[in-house]
Amino acid sequence: MDKATLVVFNGAGTALEEIKTDIPDLKPGEILIKNLYTTICGSDLHTYCGLRHEAVPTVLGHEIVGEIAGFHPGHNGLDYLGTPLQIGDRVTWSIFASDANSEKARAGMPQKGEGLFKYGHAQVTATDALHGGLSTHCVLKQGTTVLKLSKEIPLKVAATINCAVATVAGGVRLSGNLQGKKVLISGVGLLGLVCAAMCSADGATEIHVADLNGERLKLAEAFGANVQHLLNQNPTLPTDIDVVFDMSGSPDAMEMGLEALTVGA
């Protein structure tokens, strides 16, 4: 039986451990993936530093892109959009697997559905170890949304699609029509940059970005931002913003965003 190599996290303050494990026989609905690239999410850093607690040992990393190495014989061979899948195809997938027929899934919240399983956050066991990005392989469980990707997309871009890009896309979708709107984005890390690009593509006329880091603000120009606010210089923020996106996680930034909103925003 083939072997896979994992880099295991055993808890904050302990060294990562490289181990090998057998690649198991696939269960109904499962796909075997050869991992190609994994980016590190903020939640991974929080877990590594002890700010977020997971059952250990675990294999961190959920922003993953890989290529198909095998199917269970009963798999329908299609991705979420109905595109045929073959061995060697490049794919990414949802960071969770859940029951698509559960009450929460039918209500539009599959990430809270019954039987939820989260890649990069699960405990390594003797029979279930291949579920993180810091590994040579990953087994995609039944109930995982799989999307075939063009190999023209750079790996380091493709790996962010299932978490960072998807998170922003969800927020932009809920914000409604952005055509001609003024938006404010607080926090210009990866989420903020992606948000600026999506707001620009959706026709926002003013895209304000606010951060403590001037270099990040400058970088945001290339993603469509056209007004910068360097927060450690006490800027005067507008009060007629139509839509605010907080991409920082800072309570102070959230309050700032509320104060910037116009009536009915």
PDB file of C-alpha atoms in Angstrom:
ATOM      1  CA  MET A   1       0.000   0.000   0.000  1.00  0.00           C
ATOM      2  CA  ASP A   2       1.254   3.493  -0.822  1.00  0.00           C
ATOM      3  CA  LYS A   3       2.369   5.839   1.945  1.00  0.00           C
ATOM      4  CA  ALA A   4       1.611   9.499   2.562  1.00  0.00           C
ATOM      5  CA  THR A   5       3.754  11.970   4.501  1.00  0.00           C
ATOM      6  CA  LEU A   6       2.171  14.347   7.019  1.00  0.00           C
ATOM      7  CA  VAL A   7       3.486  17.266   9.040  1.00  0.00           C
ATOM      8  CA  VAL A   8       1.589  16.947  12.319  1.00  0.00           C
ATOM      9  CA  PHE A   9       0.787  19.688  14.827  1.00  0.00           C
ATOM     10  CA  ASN A  10       0.793  18.396  18.408  1.00  0.00           C
ATOM     11  CA  GLY A  11      -0.050  21.610  20.273  1.00  0.00           C
ATOM     12  CA  ALA A  12       1.159  25.178  20.788  1.00  0.00           C
ATOM     13  CA  GLY A  13       4.807  25.413  21.749  1.00  0.00           C
ATOM     14  CA  THR A  14       5.693  21.991  20.386  1.00  0.00           C
ATOM     15  CA  ALA A  15       7.635  21.195  17.251  1.00  0.00           C
ATOM     16  CA  LEU A  16       5.850  20.017  14.122  1.00  0.00           C
ATOM     17  CA  GLU A  17       6.381  16.313  13.527  1.00  0.00           C
ATOM     18  CA  GLU A  18       6.793  14.556  10.194  1.00  0.00           C
ATOM     19  CA  ILE A  19       5.187  11.133  10.045  1.00  0.00           C
ATOM     20  CA  LYS A  20       4.182   8.609   7.410  1.00  0.00           C
ATOM     21  CA  THR A  21       0.889   6.785   7.144  1.00  0.00           C
ATOM     22  CA  ASP A  22      -0.794   4.353   4.789  1.00  0.00           C
ATOM     23  CA  ILE A  23      -3.085   5.760   2.121  1.00  0.00           C
ATOM     24  CA  PRO A  24      -6.402   4.067   2.947  1.00  0.00           C
ATOM     25  CA  ASP A  25      -8.877   2.438   0.635  1.00  0.00           C
ATOM     26  CA  LEU A  26     -11.439   5.023  -0.421  1.00  0.00           C
ATOM     27  CA  LYS A  27     -14.982   4.946   0.926  1.00  0.00           C
ATOM     28  CA  PRO A  28     -18.092   5.651  -1.215  1.00  0.00           C
ATOM     29  CA  GLY A  29     -18.068   9.186  -2.595  1.00  0.00           C
ATOM     30  CA  GLU A  30     -14.413   9.830  -1.741  1.00  0.00           C
ATOM     31  CA  ILE A  31     -11.610  11.185  -3.930  1.00  0.00           C
ATOM     32  CA  LEU A  32      -7.873  10.832  -3.308  1.00  0.00           C
ATOM     33  CA  ILE A  33      -5.939  14.057  -3.898  1.00  0.00           C
ATOM     34  CA  LYS A  34      -2.230  14.646  -4.314  1.00  0.00           C
ATOM     35  CA  ASN A  35      -1.706  18.018  -2.635  1.00  0.00           C
ATOM     36  CA  LEU A  36       0.150  20.540  -4.786  1.00  0.00           C
ATOM     37  CA  TYR A  37       0.070  23.775  -2.789  1.00  0.00           C
ATOM     38  CA  THR A  38      -1.243  25.026   0.549  1.00  0.00           C
ATOM     39  CA  THR A  39      -1.416  28.599   1.805  1.00  0.00           C
ATOM     40  CA  ILE A  40      -1.471  29.426   5.518  1.00  0.00           C
ATOM     41  CA  CYS A  41      -4.701  30.975   6.809  1.00  0.00           C
ATOM     42  CA  GLY A  42      -4.963  33.238   9.834  1.00  0.00           C
ATOM     43  CA  SER A  43      -6.863  30.482  11.636  1.00  0.00           C
ATOM     44  CA  ASP A  44      -3.857  28.174  11.127  1.00  0.00           C
ATOM     45  CA  LEU A  45      -1.608  30.761  12.762  1.00  0.00           C
ATOM     46  CA  HIS A  46      -4.062  31.182  15.632  1.00  0.00           C
ATOM     47  CA  THR A  47      -4.058  27.425  16.211  1.00  0.00           C
ATOM     48  CA  TYR A  48      -0.270  27.202  16.000  1.00  0.00           C
ATOM     49  CA  CYS A  49       0.127  30.027  18.536  1.00  0.00           C
ATOM     50  CA  GLY A  50      -2.454  28.596  20.938  1.00  0.00           C
ATOM     51  CA  LEU A  51      -5.107  31.283  20.370  1.00  0.00           C
ATOM     52  CA  ARG A  52      -7.442  28.708  18.802  1.00  0.00           C
ATOM     53  CA  HIS A  53      -7.776  25.176  20.121  1.00  0.00           C
ATOM     54  CA  GLU A  54      -8.135  22.053  18.017  1.00  0.00           C
ATOM     55  CA  ALA A  55      -8.050  18.397  18.935  1.00  0.00           C
ATOM     56  CA  VAL A  56      -4.469  17.213  18.402  1.00  0.00           C
ATOM     57  CA  PRO A  57      -2.631  15.708  16.710  1.00  0.00           C
ATOM     58  CA  THR A  58      -3.880  17.425  13.582  1.00  0.00           C
ATOM     59  CA  VAL A  59      -2.641  18.422  10.140  1.00  0.00           C
ATOM     60  CA  LEU A  60      -3.062  22.152   9.577  1.00  0.00           C
ATOM     61  CA  GLY A  61      -3.901  23.817   6.293  1.00  0.00           C
ATOM     62  CA  HIS A  62      -7.258  24.044   4.538  1.00  0.00           C
ATOM     63  CA  GLU A  63      -6.456  26.432   1.661  1.00  0.00           C
ATOM     64  CA  ILE A  64      -5.393  23.650  -0.658  1.00  0.00           C
ATOM     65  CA  VAL A  65      -5.167  22.939  -4.360  1.00  0.00           C
ATOM     66  CA  GLY A  66      -4.278  19.492  -5.649  1.00  0.00           C
ATOM     67  CA  GLU A  67      -4.678  16.995  -8.435  1.00  0.00           C
ATOM     68  CA  ILE A  68      -6.907  13.960  -8.502  1.00  0.00           C
ATOM     69  CA  ALA A  69      -5.037  10.726  -7.814  1.00  0.00           C
ATOM     70  CA  GLY A  70      -7.977   8.358  -7.499  1.00  0.00           C
ATOM     71  CA  PHE A  71     -11.746   7.892  -7.158  1.00  0.00           C
ATOM     72  CA  HIS A  72     -13.876   5.443  -5.258  1.00  0.00           C
ATOM     73  CA  PRO A  73     -15.433   3.234  -7.980  1.00  0.00           C
ATOM     74  CA  GLY A  74     -18.898   4.521  -7.117  1.00  0.00           C
ATOM     75  CA  HIS A  75     -18.064   8.217  -7.483  1.00  0.00           C
ATOM     76  CA  ASN A  76     -20.063   9.945 -10.217  1.00  0.00           C
ATOM     77  CA  GLY A  77     -16.926  11.574 -11.670  1.00  0.00           C
ATOM     78  CA  LEU A  78     -18.384  15.071 -11.723  1.00  0.00           C
ATOM     79  CA  ASP A  79     -17.495  18.285  -9.912  1.00  0.00           C
ATOM     80  CA  TYR A  80     -20.027  20.638  -8.274  1.00  0.00           C
ATOM     81  CA  LEU A  81     -20.881  22.267 -11.611  1.00  0.00           C
ATOM     82  CA  GLY A  82     -21.265  18.965 -13.427  1.00  0.00           C
ATOM     83  CA  THR A  83     -17.862  19.127 -15.135  1.00  0.00           C
ATOM     84  CA  PRO A  84     -16.363  15.659 -15.755  1.00  0.00           C
ATOM     85  CA  LEU A  85     -13.359  14.844 -13.579  1.00  0.00           C
ATOM     86  CA  GLN A  86     -10.389  12.668 -14.479  1.00  0.00           C
ATOM     87  CA  ILE A  87      -7.192  11.471 -12.843  1.00  0.00           C
ATOM     88  CA  GLY A  88      -4.655  14.315 -13.003  1.00  0.00           C
ATOM     89  CA  ASP A  89      -7.238  17.120 -13.040  1.00  0.00           C
ATOM     90  CA  ARG A  90      -6.444  20.103 -10.823  1.00  0.00           C
ATOM     91  CA  VAL A  91      -9.106  20.852  -8.218  1.00  0.00           C
ATOM     92  CA  THR A  92      -9.897  22.742  -5.069  1.00  0.00           C
ATOM     93  CA  TRP A  93     -12.704  22.028  -2.660  1.00  0.00           C
ATOM     94  CA  SER A  94     -14.831  23.438   0.134  1.00  0.00           C
ATOM     95  CA  ILE A  95     -13.116  23.587   3.512  1.00  0.00           C
ATOM     96  CA  PHE A  96     -15.856  21.357   4.889  1.00  0.00           C
ATOM     97  CA  ALA A  97     -17.944  18.314   4.104  1.00  0.00           C
ATOM     98  CA  SER A  98     -21.536  18.069   5.326  1.00  0.00           C
ATOM     99  CA  ASP A  99     -24.864  16.447   4.614  1.00  0.00           C
ATOM    100  CA  ALA A 100     -26.384  18.355   1.688  1.00  0.00           C
ATOM    101  CA  ASN A 101     -29.868  17.244   2.757  1.00  0.00           C
ATOM    102  CA  SER A 102     -29.622  18.508   6.333  1.00  0.00           C
ATOM    103  CA  GLU A 103     -31.886  21.307   7.540  1.00  0.00           C
ATOM    104  CA  LYS A 104     -29.052  23.848   7.737  1.00  0.00           C
ATOM    105  CA  ALA A 105     -27.731  22.932   4.287  1.00  0.00           C
ATOM    106  CA  ARG A 106     -31.165  23.329   2.720  1.00  0.00           C
ATOM    107  CA  ALA A 107     -31.402  26.738   4.429  1.00  0.00           C
ATOM    108  CA  GLY A 108     -28.236  27.862   2.630  1.00  0.00           C
ATOM    109  CA  MET A 109     -25.774  27.164   5.448  1.00  0.00           C
ATOM    110  CA  PRO A 110     -24.077  23.865   4.569  1.00  0.00           C
ATOM    111  CA  GLN A 111     -21.083  24.967   6.657  1.00  0.00           C
ATOM    112  CA  LYS A 112     -23.315  24.428   9.698  1.00  0.00           C
ATOM    113  CA  GLY A 113     -24.924  21.245   8.403  1.00  0.00           C
ATOM    114  CA  GLU A 114     -25.143  17.935  10.224  1.00  0.00           C
ATOM    115  CA  GLY A 115     -22.120  15.673  10.170  1.00  0.00           C
ATOM    116  CA  LEU A 116     -19.838  18.648   9.557  1.00  0.00           C
ATOM    117  CA  PHE A 117     -16.188  17.824   8.859  1.00  0.00           C
ATOM    118  CA  LYS A 118     -13.577  20.579   8.443  1.00  0.00           C
ATOM    119  CA  TYR A 119     -10.360  20.034   6.525  1.00  0.00           C
ATOM    120  CA  GLY A 120      -7.249  21.228   8.346  1.00  0.00           C
ATOM    121  CA  HIS A 121      -9.069  21.194  11.684  1.00  0.00           C
ATOM    122  CA  ALA A 122      -9.658  17.478  12.341  1.00  0.00           C
ATOM    123  CA  GLN A 123      -7.809  15.105  14.626  1.00  0.00           C
ATOM    124  CA  VAL A 124      -5.419  12.582  13.127  1.00  0.00           C
ATOM    125  CA  THR A 125      -6.435   9.023  13.966  1.00  0.00           C
ATOM    126  CA  ALA A 126      -5.168   5.608  12.968  1.00  0.00           C
ATOM    127  CA  THR A 127      -7.869   5.341  10.284  1.00  0.00           C
ATOM    128  CA  ASP A 128      -8.379   9.000   9.275  1.00  0.00           C
ATOM    129  CA  ALA A 129      -5.267  11.110   8.835  1.00  0.00           C
ATOM    130  CA  LEU A 130      -5.317  12.608   5.336  1.00  0.00           C
ATOM    131  CA  HIS A 131      -7.407  15.733   5.796  1.00  0.00           C
ATOM    132  CA  GLY A 132      -4.982  18.682   5.891  1.00  0.00           C
ATOM    133  CA  GLY A 133      -2.829  20.742   3.589  1.00  0.00           C
ATOM    134  CA  LEU A 134       0.528  20.054   5.253  1.00  0.00           C
ATOM    135  CA  SER A 135       0.505  16.558   3.824  1.00  0.00           C
ATOM    136  CA  THR A 136       1.319  14.894   0.538  1.00  0.00           C
ATOM    137  CA  HIS A 137      -2.258  13.672   0.132  1.00  0.00           C
ATOM    138  CA  CYS A 138      -5.818  14.459   1.145  1.00  0.00           C
ATOM    139  CA  VAL A 139      -8.936  12.288   1.046  1.00  0.00           C
ATOM    140  CA  LEU A 140     -12.042  14.264   0.088  1.00  0.00           C
ATOM    141  CA  LYS A 141     -15.067  12.952   1.923  1.00  0.00           C
ATOM    142  CA  GLN A 142     -18.562  12.558   0.559  1.00  0.00           C
ATOM    143  CA  GLY A 143     -20.378  15.884   0.939  1.00  0.00           C
ATOM    144  CA  THR A 144     -17.384  17.968  -0.144  1.00  0.00           C
ATOM    145  CA  THR A 145     -17.886  20.550  -2.905  1.00  0.00           C
ATOM    146  CA  VAL A 146     -15.185  19.938  -5.528  1.00  0.00           C
ATOM    147  CA  LEU A 147     -14.357  22.347  -8.355  1.00  0.00           C
ATOM    148  CA  LYS A 148     -12.155  21.623 -11.352  1.00  0.00           C
ATOM    149  CA  LEU A 149      -9.610  24.402 -11.979  1.00  0.00           C
ATOM    150  CA  SER A 150      -7.745  25.543 -15.045  1.00  0.00           C
ATOM    151  CA  LYS A 151      -4.053  24.713 -14.844  1.00  0.00           C
ATOM    152  CA  GLU A 152      -3.397  28.232 -16.117  1.00  0.00           C
ATOM    153  CA  ILE A 153      -4.265  29.588 -12.643  1.00  0.00           C
ATOM    154  CA  PRO A 154      -1.027  29.861 -10.614  1.00  0.00           C
ATOM    155  CA  LEU A 155      -0.987  27.395  -7.723  1.00  0.00           C
ATOM    156  CA  LYS A 156      -0.492  30.060  -5.060  1.00  0.00           C
ATOM    157  CA  VAL A 157      -3.554  31.900  -6.373  1.00  0.00           C
ATOM    158  CA  ALA A 158      -5.679  28.774  -6.769  1.00  0.00           C
ATOM    159  CA  ALA A 159      -4.995  27.697  -3.179  1.00  0.00           C
ATOM    160  CA  THR A 160      -6.727  30.784  -1.768  1.00  0.00           C
ATOM    161  CA  ILE A 161      -9.978  30.241  -3.674  1.00  0.00           C
ATOM    162  CA  ASN A 162     -11.717  27.920  -1.216  1.00  0.00           C
ATOM    163  CA  CYS A 163     -11.254  30.122   1.876  1.00  0.00           C
ATOM    164  CA  ALA A 164     -10.020  33.694   1.438  1.00  0.00           C
ATOM    165  CA  VAL A 165     -11.638  34.326  -1.946  1.00  0.00           C
ATOM    166  CA  ALA A 166     -14.799  32.422  -1.016  1.00  0.00           C
ATOM    167  CA  THR A 167     -15.143  34.381   2.239  1.00  0.00           C
ATOM    168  CA  VAL A 168     -14.987  37.699   0.407  1.00  0.00           C
ATOM    169  CA  ALA A 169     -17.323  36.493  -2.336  1.00  0.00           C
ATOM    170  CA  GLY A 170     -19.890  35.590   0.308  1.00  0.00           C
ATOM    171  CA  GLY A 171     -19.684  39.046   1.864  1.00  0.00           C
ATOM    172  CA  VAL A 172     -19.899  40.815  -1.485  1.00  0.00           C
ATOM    173  CA  ARG A 173     -22.902  38.688  -2.468  1.00  0.00           C
ATOM    174  CA  LEU A 174     -24.744  39.608   0.738  1.00  0.00           C
ATOM    175  CA  SER A 175     -23.954  43.313   0.246  1.00  0.00           C
ATOM    176  CA  GLY A 176     -26.214  43.523  -2.793  1.00  0.00           C
ATOM    177  CA  ASN A 177     -25.722  45.684  -5.865  1.00  0.00           C
ATOM    178  CA  LEU A 178     -22.492  47.707  -5.623  1.00  0.00           C
ATOM    179  CA  GLN A 179     -22.903  49.572  -8.919  1.00  0.00           C
ATOM    180  CA  GLY A 180     -22.177  53.269  -8.291  1.00  0.00           C
ATOM    181  CA  LYS A 181     -21.750  52.728  -4.524  1.00  0.00           C
ATOM    182  CA  LYS A 182     -19.168  54.081  -2.090  1.00  0.00           C
ATOM    183  CA  VAL A 183     -17.534  51.305  -0.078  1.00  0.00           C
ATOM    184  CA  LEU A 184     -15.090  51.223   2.816  1.00  0.00           C
ATOM    185  CA  ILE A 185     -12.843  48.226   3.441  1.00  0.00           C
ATOM    186  CA  SER A 186     -11.087  48.082   6.817  1.00  0.00           C
ATOM    187  CA  GLY A 187      -8.066  45.806   6.828  1.00  0.00           C
ATOM    188  CA  VAL A 188      -6.049  45.335   3.639  1.00  0.00           C
ATOM    189  CA  GLY A 189      -4.525  41.904   4.000  1.00  0.00           C
ATOM    190  CA  LEU A 190      -5.417  39.218   1.476  1.00  0.00           C
ATOM    191  CA  LEU A 191      -9.141  39.492   2.271  1.00  0.00           C
ATOM    192  CA  GLY A 192      -9.122  43.255   1.885  1.00  0.00           C
ATOM    193  CA  LEU A 193      -7.240  43.132  -1.405  1.00  0.00           C
ATOM    194  CA  VAL A 194      -9.625  40.554  -2.837  1.00  0.00           C
ATOM    195  CA  CYS A 195     -12.561  42.627  -1.585  1.00  0.00           C
ATOM    196  CA  ALA A 196     -11.250  45.742  -3.334  1.00  0.00           C
ATOM    197  CA  ALA A 197     -10.903  43.828  -6.586  1.00  0.00           C
ATOM    198  CA  MET A 198     -14.424  42.398  -6.355  1.00  0.00           C
ATOM    199  CA  CYS A 199     -15.959  45.765  -5.485  1.00  0.00           C
ATOM    200  CA  SER A 200     -14.175  47.323  -8.446  1.00  0.00           C
ATOM    201  CA  ALA A 201     -15.382  44.563 -10.754  1.00  0.00           C
ATOM    202  CA  ASP A 202     -18.943  45.068  -9.473  1.00  0.00           C
ATOM    203  CA  GLY A 203     -18.909  48.770 -10.356  1.00  0.00           C
ATOM    204  CA  ALA A 204     -18.292  50.551  -7.036  1.00  0.00           C
ATOM    205  CA  THR A 205     -17.267  54.149  -7.812  1.00  0.00           C
ATOM    206  CA  GLU A 206     -15.370  54.930  -4.610  1.00  0.00           C
ATOM    207  CA  ILE A 207     -13.385  52.197  -2.882  1.00  0.00           C
ATOM    208  CA  HIS A 208     -11.947  53.462   0.399  1.00  0.00           C
ATOM    209  CA  VAL A 209      -9.375  51.303   2.194  1.00  0.00           C
ATOM    210  CA  ALA A 210      -8.238  51.780   5.792  1.00  0.00           C
ATOM    211  CA  ASP A 211      -5.275  50.155   7.496  1.00  0.00           C
ATOM    212  CA  LEU A 212      -2.371  50.834   9.836  1.00  0.00           C
ATOM    213  CA  ASN A 213       0.124  49.731   7.180  1.00  0.00           C
ATOM    214  CA  GLY A 214       0.927  52.247   4.451  1.00  0.00           C
ATOM    215  CA  GLU A 215       2.516  49.627   2.199  1.00  0.00           C
ATOM    216  CA  ARG A 216      -0.667  47.598   2.220  1.00  0.00           C
ATOM    217  CA  LEU A 217      -2.702  50.667   1.347  1.00  0.00           C
ATOM    218  CA  LYS A 218      -0.419  51.389  -1.590  1.00  0.00           C
ATOM    219  CA  LEU A 219      -0.694  47.794  -2.778  1.00  0.00           C
ATOM    220  CA  ALA A 220      -4.493  48.063  -2.698  1.00  0.00           C
ATOM    221  CA  GLU A 221      -4.376  50.584  -5.548  1.00  0.00           C
ATOM    222  CA  ALA A 222      -3.474  47.761  -7.923  1.00  0.00           C
ATOM    223  CA  PHE A 223      -6.646  45.950  -6.822  1.00  0.00           C
ATOM    224  CA  GLY A 224      -9.007  48.853  -7.515  1.00  0.00           C
ATOM    225  CA  ALA A 225      -8.888  50.941  -4.317  1.00  0.00           C
ATOM    226  CA  ASN A 226      -8.904  54.680  -5.042  1.00  0.00           C
ATOM    227  CA  VAL A 227      -9.018  56.353  -1.586  1.00  0.00           C
ATOM    228  CA  GLN A 228      -6.577  55.502   1.220  1.00  0.00           C
ATOM    229  CA  HIS A 229      -6.871  56.117   4.965  1.00  0.00           C
ATOM    230  CA  LEU A 230      -3.768  55.494   7.085  1.00  0.00           C
ATOM    231  CA  LEU A 231      -5.361  54.988  10.492  1.00  0.00           C
ATOM    232  CA  ASN A 232      -2.312  55.725  12.636  1.00  0.00           C
ATOM    233  CA  GLN A 233      -2.319  59.274  11.252  1.00  0.00           C
ATOM    234  CA  ASN A 234      -5.865  59.969  12.519  1.00  0.00           C
ATOM    235  CA  PRO A 235      -7.512  60.556   9.136  1.00  0.00           C
ATOM    236  CA  THR A 236     -10.938  62.073   8.748  1.00  0.00           C
ATOM    237  CA  LEU A 237     -13.146  59.317   7.430  1.00  0.00           C
ATOM    238  CA  PRO A 238     -16.224  59.956   5.285  1.00  0.00           C
ATOM    239  CA  THR A 239     -19.705  59.564   6.737  1.00  0.00           C
ATOM    240  CA  ASP A 240     -21.570  58.818   3.509  1.00  0.00           C
ATOM    241  CA  ILE A 241     -20.386  55.256   2.860  1.00  0.00           C
ATOM    242  CA  ASP A 242     -22.960  52.890   1.353  1.00  0.00           C
ATOM    243  CA  VAL A 243     -21.328  49.561   2.245  1.00  0.00           C
ATOM    244  CA  VAL A 244     -18.627  48.702   4.778  1.00  0.00           C
ATOM    245  CA  PHE A 245     -16.616  45.476   4.720  1.00  0.00           C
ATOM    246  CA  ASP A 246     -14.525  44.699   7.787  1.00  0.00           C
ATOM    247  CA  MET A 247     -11.644  42.444   6.812  1.00  0.00           C
ATOM    248  CA  SER A 248      -9.551  43.066   9.935  1.00  0.00           C
ATOM    249  CA  GLY A 249     -11.473  41.372  12.733  1.00  0.00           C
ATOM    250  CA  SER A 250     -10.815  44.413  14.933  1.00  0.00           C
ATOM    251  CA  PRO A 251     -13.755  45.627  17.085  1.00  0.00           C
ATOM    252  CA  ASP A 252     -12.424  49.191  16.787  1.00  0.00           C
ATOM    253  CA  ALA A 253     -12.441  48.906  13.003  1.00  0.00           C
ATOM    254  CA  MET A 254     -16.002  47.591  13.075  1.00  0.00           C
ATOM    255  CA  GLU A 255     -17.152  50.575  15.140  1.00  0.00           C
ATOM    256  CA  MET A 256     -15.308  52.897  12.781  1.00  0.00           C
ATOM    257  CA  GLY A 257     -17.135  51.321   9.856  1.00  0.00           C
ATOM    258  CA  LEU A 258     -20.537  51.780  11.496  1.00  0.00           C
ATOM    259  CA  GLU A 259     -19.799  55.463  12.055  1.00  0.00           C
ATOM    260  CA  ALA A 260     -18.854  55.868   8.382  1.00  0.00           C
ATOM    261  CA  LEU A 261     -22.164  54.523   7.060  1.00  0.00           C
ATOM    262  CA  THR A 262     -24.744  56.853   5.599  1.00  0.00           C
ATOM    263  CA  VAL A 263     -28.455  56.617   6.405  1.00  0.00           C
ATOM    264  CA  GLY A 264     -29.914  53.380   5.079  1.00  0.00           C
ATOM    265  CA  ALA A 265     -26.509  51.888   4.281  1.00  0.00           C
TER     266      ALA A 265
END
